Structure formats: structure tokens, C-alpha cells
Amino acid sequence: MDTITIHDSTFRIFLQPGEIHDAVERIARQLNNDLHDKDVIFLVILNGSFLFAADLLRNYHNSCRISFVKISSYEGITNEGRIKELIGINEILEDKTVVIVEDIVDTGNTLDCVINQIKEKHPAELKIVTLLLKPEAYEYPHKIDYIGFRIPNRFVVGYGLDYDGFGRNMTGIYSLVE
Ligand code: XMP
Ligand code: MG
């Protein structure tokens, strides 16, 4: 399928399933090499990362823990501004290598929030994996250690990513036709 329609919007194929598969295997190889001697816990940021994480981690062959967290849709207002709460971290992260698994980093606001809340739990080190990065939109200095694709600043759906809840089950990634 070269184009899909969700509500009134048209999306055109941007990354084929095979290209995604190759990138996922490449990242898994890097993780296998880099983390084999570490006490690793993967923190998968739901919902969008569910397919990426499943494909990535079935190719990760070292001992590890895997847990799933979610950003609450509720935004609290604090002195620092708007923060979203990270829910579902019940694990002890102290002295562990924590690997955040994200589907997409756009401005980086979400990632920044996640990083700050994880750092409060004193991990030994923090690594970040994202399938997609929009470099033109990214506003933070945090190093992103593993990147599947750098993509233009356009809205994308598929392979876990949604538009209004739809499109997550598509095996390719599609970009909005403006
Ligand atoms: P920020 O700006 O916080 O955005 O880095 C990250 C979150 O925003 C959503 N997002 C997208 N979702 N297609 C999507 O389906 C996109 O192109 C897109 N850009 C940002 C996503 O929830 C991500 O975690
Ligand atoms: Mg996300």
C-alpha cells in the first residue's frame, strides 16, 4: 500500500517494512555489543514504541530486564513549568544501565521529562534509543545514543505511531501529504 487515508488525511509510504527491519537489526547489534557486560533494564515508553520494542528486543540476546512506562496525559504545572508524569516505574533503577526505548523524538520535550524523572532514581548510566528523530525539531542537548532514522519535520504514522489512535498496526511508516 503506497498511500493510506486516516480521517481526511492522506499519508504516503515513507519507510518500507524492510528498511525498518534493517535499522532495527542494526541497533540490536550495537546494543548486543555495547551492553553485554552491564546490568541492563530497558524502559519502553508506551504506547508508540510497542512494535519497535518487540522487534528490537527479540534481537537482543543478553540478560536484561524489560519494563513498560507511560507518560500520563495529565500535565501538572510546577515551578519548572508543565511536566508530564512518568507512570509505571516500579523497578529499582539504582546502579543499573537504563535504556530508554522511544518511537520518535520530535522537540524532545517528552524525552527530557522522562530523563529527568529517571535520573531521580540514580541509575549508573542512561542510554537512549529512538527509532525516529526529527533533527530540525529537536531542542535539547541530551545525546541520543542509538537512532534508527533521522527524518524531516513531517508528521508520520505506522509501526506503532498513530494519528488519533489509528495507524499503529501498519507495518511501514507513512508521512502526511500536506
Ligand atoms: P516531543 O515533541 O515531546 O514529541 O519530542 C514526542 C511525542 O510526540 C508524538 N509525536 C508524533 N507522533 N507522529 C506521531 O505519530 C509524529 O510525527 C510525531 N511527532 C511527535 C509522539 O507521541 C512522541 O512520543
Ligand atoms: Mg512516544
GROMACS .gro file of C-alpha atoms and ligand atoms in nm:
model
  203
    1MET     CA    1   0.000   0.000   0.000
    2ASP     CA    2   0.157   0.327  -0.112
    3THR     CA    3  -0.096   0.563   0.042
    4ILE     CA    4  -0.336   0.534   0.333
    5THR     CA    5  -0.615   0.760   0.448
    6ILE     CA    6  -0.692   0.829   0.813
    7HIS     CA    7  -0.993   1.051   0.872
    8ASP     CA    8  -0.949   1.312   0.597
    9SER     CA    9  -0.571   1.298   0.582
   10THR     CA   10  -0.359   1.116   0.325
   11PHE     CA   11  -0.029   0.955   0.416
   12ARG     CA   12   0.229   0.827   0.170
   13ILE     CA   13   0.474   0.542   0.232
   14PHE     CA   14   0.798   0.681   0.374
   15LEU     CA   15   0.983   0.382   0.523
   16GLN     CA   16   0.919   0.033   0.390
   17PRO     CA   17   0.889  -0.257   0.636
   18GLY     CA   18   1.221  -0.397   0.507
   19GLU     CA   19   1.406  -0.071   0.572
   20ILE     CA   20   1.267  -0.059   0.925
   21HIS     CA   21   1.363  -0.421   0.981
   22ASP     CA   22   1.724  -0.349   0.873
   23ALA     CA   23   1.751  -0.047   1.103
   24VAL     CA   24   1.608  -0.241   1.397
   25GLU     CA   25   1.861  -0.521   1.342
   26ARG     CA   26   2.146  -0.269   1.318
   27ILE     CA   27   2.050  -0.110   1.651
   28ALA     CA   28   2.010  -0.452   1.815
   29ARG     CA   29   2.361  -0.548   1.700
   30GLN     CA   30   2.501  -0.229   1.852
   31LEU     CA   31   2.318  -0.290   2.180
   32ASN     CA   32   2.437  -0.652   2.191
   33ASN     CA   33   2.796  -0.530   2.151
   34ASP     CA   34   2.779  -0.234   2.386
   35LEU     CA   35   2.576  -0.368   2.678
   36HIS     CA   36   2.666  -0.735   2.716
   37ASP     CA   37   2.855  -0.687   3.042
   38LYS     CA   38   2.605  -0.447   3.204
   39ASP     CA   39   2.312  -0.483   3.439
   40VAL     CA   40   2.053  -0.358   3.190
   41ILE     CA   41   1.691  -0.257   3.220
   42PHE     CA   42   1.505  -0.144   2.910
   43LEU     CA   43   1.229   0.109   2.976
   44VAL     CA   44   0.988   0.107   2.684
   45ILE     CA   45   0.785   0.426   2.654
   46LEU     CA   46   0.429   0.332   2.561
   47ASN     CA   47   0.220   0.343   2.350
   48GLY     CA   48   0.407   0.424   2.031
   49SER     CA   49   0.716   0.210   2.097
   50PHE     CA   50   0.538  -0.122   2.136
   51LEU     CA   51   0.619  -0.269   1.792
   52PHE     CA   52   0.969  -0.125   1.778
   53ALA     CA   53   1.050  -0.257   2.124
   54ALA     CA   54   0.914  -0.603   2.045
   55ASP     CA   55   1.122  -0.631   1.727
   56LEU     CA   56   1.430  -0.476   1.882
   57LEU     CA   57   1.434  -0.679   2.200
   58ARG     CA   58   1.372  -1.015   2.037
   59ASN     CA   59   1.707  -0.945   1.870
   60TYR     CA   60   1.876  -0.855   2.199
   61HIS     CA   61   2.036  -1.171   2.329
   62ASN     CA   62   2.198  -1.069   2.658
   63SER     CA   63   2.046  -1.094   3.002
   64CYS     CA   64   1.822  -0.792   3.074
   65ARG     CA   65   1.505  -0.669   3.237
   66ILE     CA   66   1.230  -0.509   3.029
   67SER     CA   67   0.966  -0.278   3.170
   68PHE     CA   68   0.698  -0.053   3.025
   69VAL     CA   69   0.620   0.301   3.129
   70LYS     CA   70   0.377   0.559   3.012
   71ILE     CA   71   0.361   0.936   3.015
   72SER     CA   72   0.041   1.047   3.184
   73SER     CA   73  -0.176   1.265   2.965
   74TYR     CA   74  -0.234   1.482   3.273
   75GLU     CA   75   0.004   1.776   3.271
   76GLY     CA   76   0.089   1.916   3.612
   77ILE     CA   77   0.208   2.270   3.650
   78THR     CA   78   0.516   2.316   3.865
   79ASN     CA   79   0.766   2.594   3.918
   80GLU     CA   80   0.962   2.450   3.627
   81GLY     CA   81   0.660   2.471   3.400
   82ARG     CA   82   0.450   2.194   3.253
   83ILE     CA   83   0.556   1.845   3.342
   84LYS     CA   84   0.407   1.515   3.246
   85GLU     CA   85   0.434   1.236   3.496
   86LEU     CA   86   0.604   0.910   3.414
   87ILE     CA   87   0.385   0.627   3.539
   88GLY     CA   88   0.468   0.264   3.591
   89ILE     CA   89   0.829   0.271   3.710
   90ASN     CA   90   0.821   0.021   3.991
   91GLU     CA   91   1.173  -0.110   3.940
   92ILE     CA   92   1.481  -0.012   4.128
   93LEU     CA   93   1.698   0.168   3.875
   94GLU     CA   94   1.982   0.247   4.111
   95ASP     CA   95   2.321   0.134   3.977
   96LYS     CA   96   2.165  -0.013   3.662
   97THR     CA   97   2.217   0.071   3.296
   98VAL     CA   98   1.880   0.212   3.199
   99VAL     CA   99   1.797   0.211   2.829
  100ILE     CA  100   1.502   0.426   2.724
  101VAL     CA  101   1.325   0.294   2.413
  102GLU     CA  102   1.132   0.564   2.224
  103ASP     CA  103   0.949   0.553   1.894
  104ILE     CA  104   1.008   0.914   1.798
  105VAL     CA  105   1.184   1.220   1.933
  106ASP     CA  106   1.042   1.542   1.794
  107THR     CA  107   1.106   1.856   2.005
  108GLY     CA  108   1.248   1.634   2.279
  109ASN     CA  109   1.010   1.767   2.545
  110THR     CA  110   0.881   1.421   2.623
  111LEU     CA  111   1.228   1.270   2.633
  112ASP     CA  112   1.355   1.548   2.859
  113CYS     CA  113   1.073   1.480   3.101
  114VAL     CA  114   1.145   1.108   3.101
  115ILE     CA  115   1.518   1.160   3.151
  116ASN     CA  116   1.468   1.395   3.445
  117GLN     CA  117   1.238   1.153   3.623
  118ILE     CA  118   1.467   0.856   3.564
  119LYS     CA  119   1.772   1.045   3.686
  120GLU     CA  120   1.600   1.094   4.022
  121LYS     CA  121   1.630   0.717   4.064
  122HIS     CA  122   2.010   0.724   4.033
  123PRO     CA  123   2.086   0.482   3.750
  124ALA     CA  124   2.455   0.402   3.689
  125GLU     CA  125   2.411   0.523   3.333
  126LEU     CA  126   2.135   0.617   3.094
  127LYS     CA  127   2.123   0.529   2.724
  128ILE     CA  128   1.862   0.644   2.477
  129VAL     CA  129   1.731   0.456   2.175
  130THR     CA  130   1.485   0.605   1.931
  131LEU     CA  131   1.359   0.465   1.606
  132LEU     CA  132   1.298   0.812   1.462
  133LEU     CA  133   1.450   1.153   1.528
  134LYS     CA  134   1.343   1.484   1.377
  135PRO     CA  135   1.675   1.675   1.399
  136GLU     CA  136   1.521   2.003   1.277
  137ALA     CA  137   1.272   1.999   1.563
  138TYR     CA  138   1.496   1.866   1.843
  139GLU     CA  139   1.567   2.135   2.104
  140TYR     CA  140   1.770   1.959   2.374
  141PRO     CA  141   2.135   1.873   2.437
  142HIS     CA  142   2.072   1.515   2.551
  143LYS     CA  143   2.280   1.276   2.345
  144ILE     CA  144   2.067   1.018   2.167
  145ASP     CA  145   2.283   0.708   2.161
  146TYR     CA  146   2.104   0.492   1.904
  147ILE     CA  147   1.895   0.631   1.618
  148GLY     CA  148   1.707   0.432   1.355
  149PHE     CA  149   1.636   0.715   1.112
  150ARG     CA  150   1.676   1.091   1.104
  151ILE     CA  151   1.363   1.218   0.934
  152PRO     CA  152   1.230   1.552   0.807
  153ASN     CA  153   1.000   1.755   1.024
  154ARG     CA  154   0.680   1.595   0.897
  155PHE     CA  155   0.408   1.402   1.078
  156VAL     CA  156   0.440   1.025   1.042
  157VAL     CA  157   0.224   0.725   1.132
  158GLY     CA  158   0.259   0.348   1.131
  159TYR     CA  159   0.474   0.086   1.303
  160GLY     CA  160   0.337   0.190   1.641
  161LEU     CA  161   0.287   0.559   1.567
  162ASP     CA  162  -0.067   0.685   1.547
  163TYR     CA  163  -0.287   0.960   1.420
  164ASP     CA  164  -0.579   0.994   1.661
  165GLY     CA  165  -0.523   0.633   1.770
  166PHE     CA  166  -0.524   0.493   1.415
  167GLY     CA  167  -0.238   0.360   1.205
  168ARG     CA  168  -0.032   0.189   1.474
  169ASN     CA  169  -0.073  -0.154   1.315
  170MET     CA  170   0.071  -0.054   0.976
  171THR     CA  171   0.399  -0.238   0.908
  172GLY     CA  172   0.551   0.057   0.720
  173ILE     CA  173   0.586   0.422   0.823
  174TYR     CA  174   0.384   0.679   0.630
  175SER     CA  175   0.423   1.057   0.617
  176LEU     CA  176   0.148   1.312   0.591
  177VAL     CA  177   0.083   1.454   0.247
  178GLU     CA  178   0.044   1.829   0.309
  179XMP     P1  179   0.825   1.558   2.155
  179XMP     O1  180   0.796   1.686   2.082
  179XMP     O2  181   0.790   1.564   2.300
  179XMP     O3  182   0.726   1.457   2.088
  179XMP     O4  183   0.965   1.507   2.127
  179XMP     C1  184   0.731   1.328   2.119
  179XMP     C2  185   0.594   1.267   2.119
  179XMP     O5  186   0.503   1.335   2.029
  179XMP     C3  187   0.441   1.243   1.945
  179XMP     N1  188   0.486   1.269   1.808
  179XMP     C4  189   0.444   1.205   1.700
  179XMP     N2  190   0.355   1.104   1.687
  179XMP     N3  191   0.389   1.107   1.453
  179XMP     C5  192   0.329   1.056   1.562
  179XMP     O6  193   0.250   0.963   1.548
  179XMP     C6  194   0.479   1.208   1.457
  179XMP     O7  195   0.531   1.251   1.355
  179XMP     C7  196   0.507   1.258   1.589
  179XMP     N4  197   0.591   1.357   1.632
  179XMP     C8  198   0.573   1.360   1.767
  179XMP     C9  199   0.481   1.108   1.996
  179XMP     O8  200   0.384   1.065   2.088
  179XMP    C10  201   0.609   1.129   2.069
  179XMP     O9  202   0.632   1.039   2.176
  180MG      MG  203   0.600   0.824   2.207
   0.00000   0.00000   0.00000
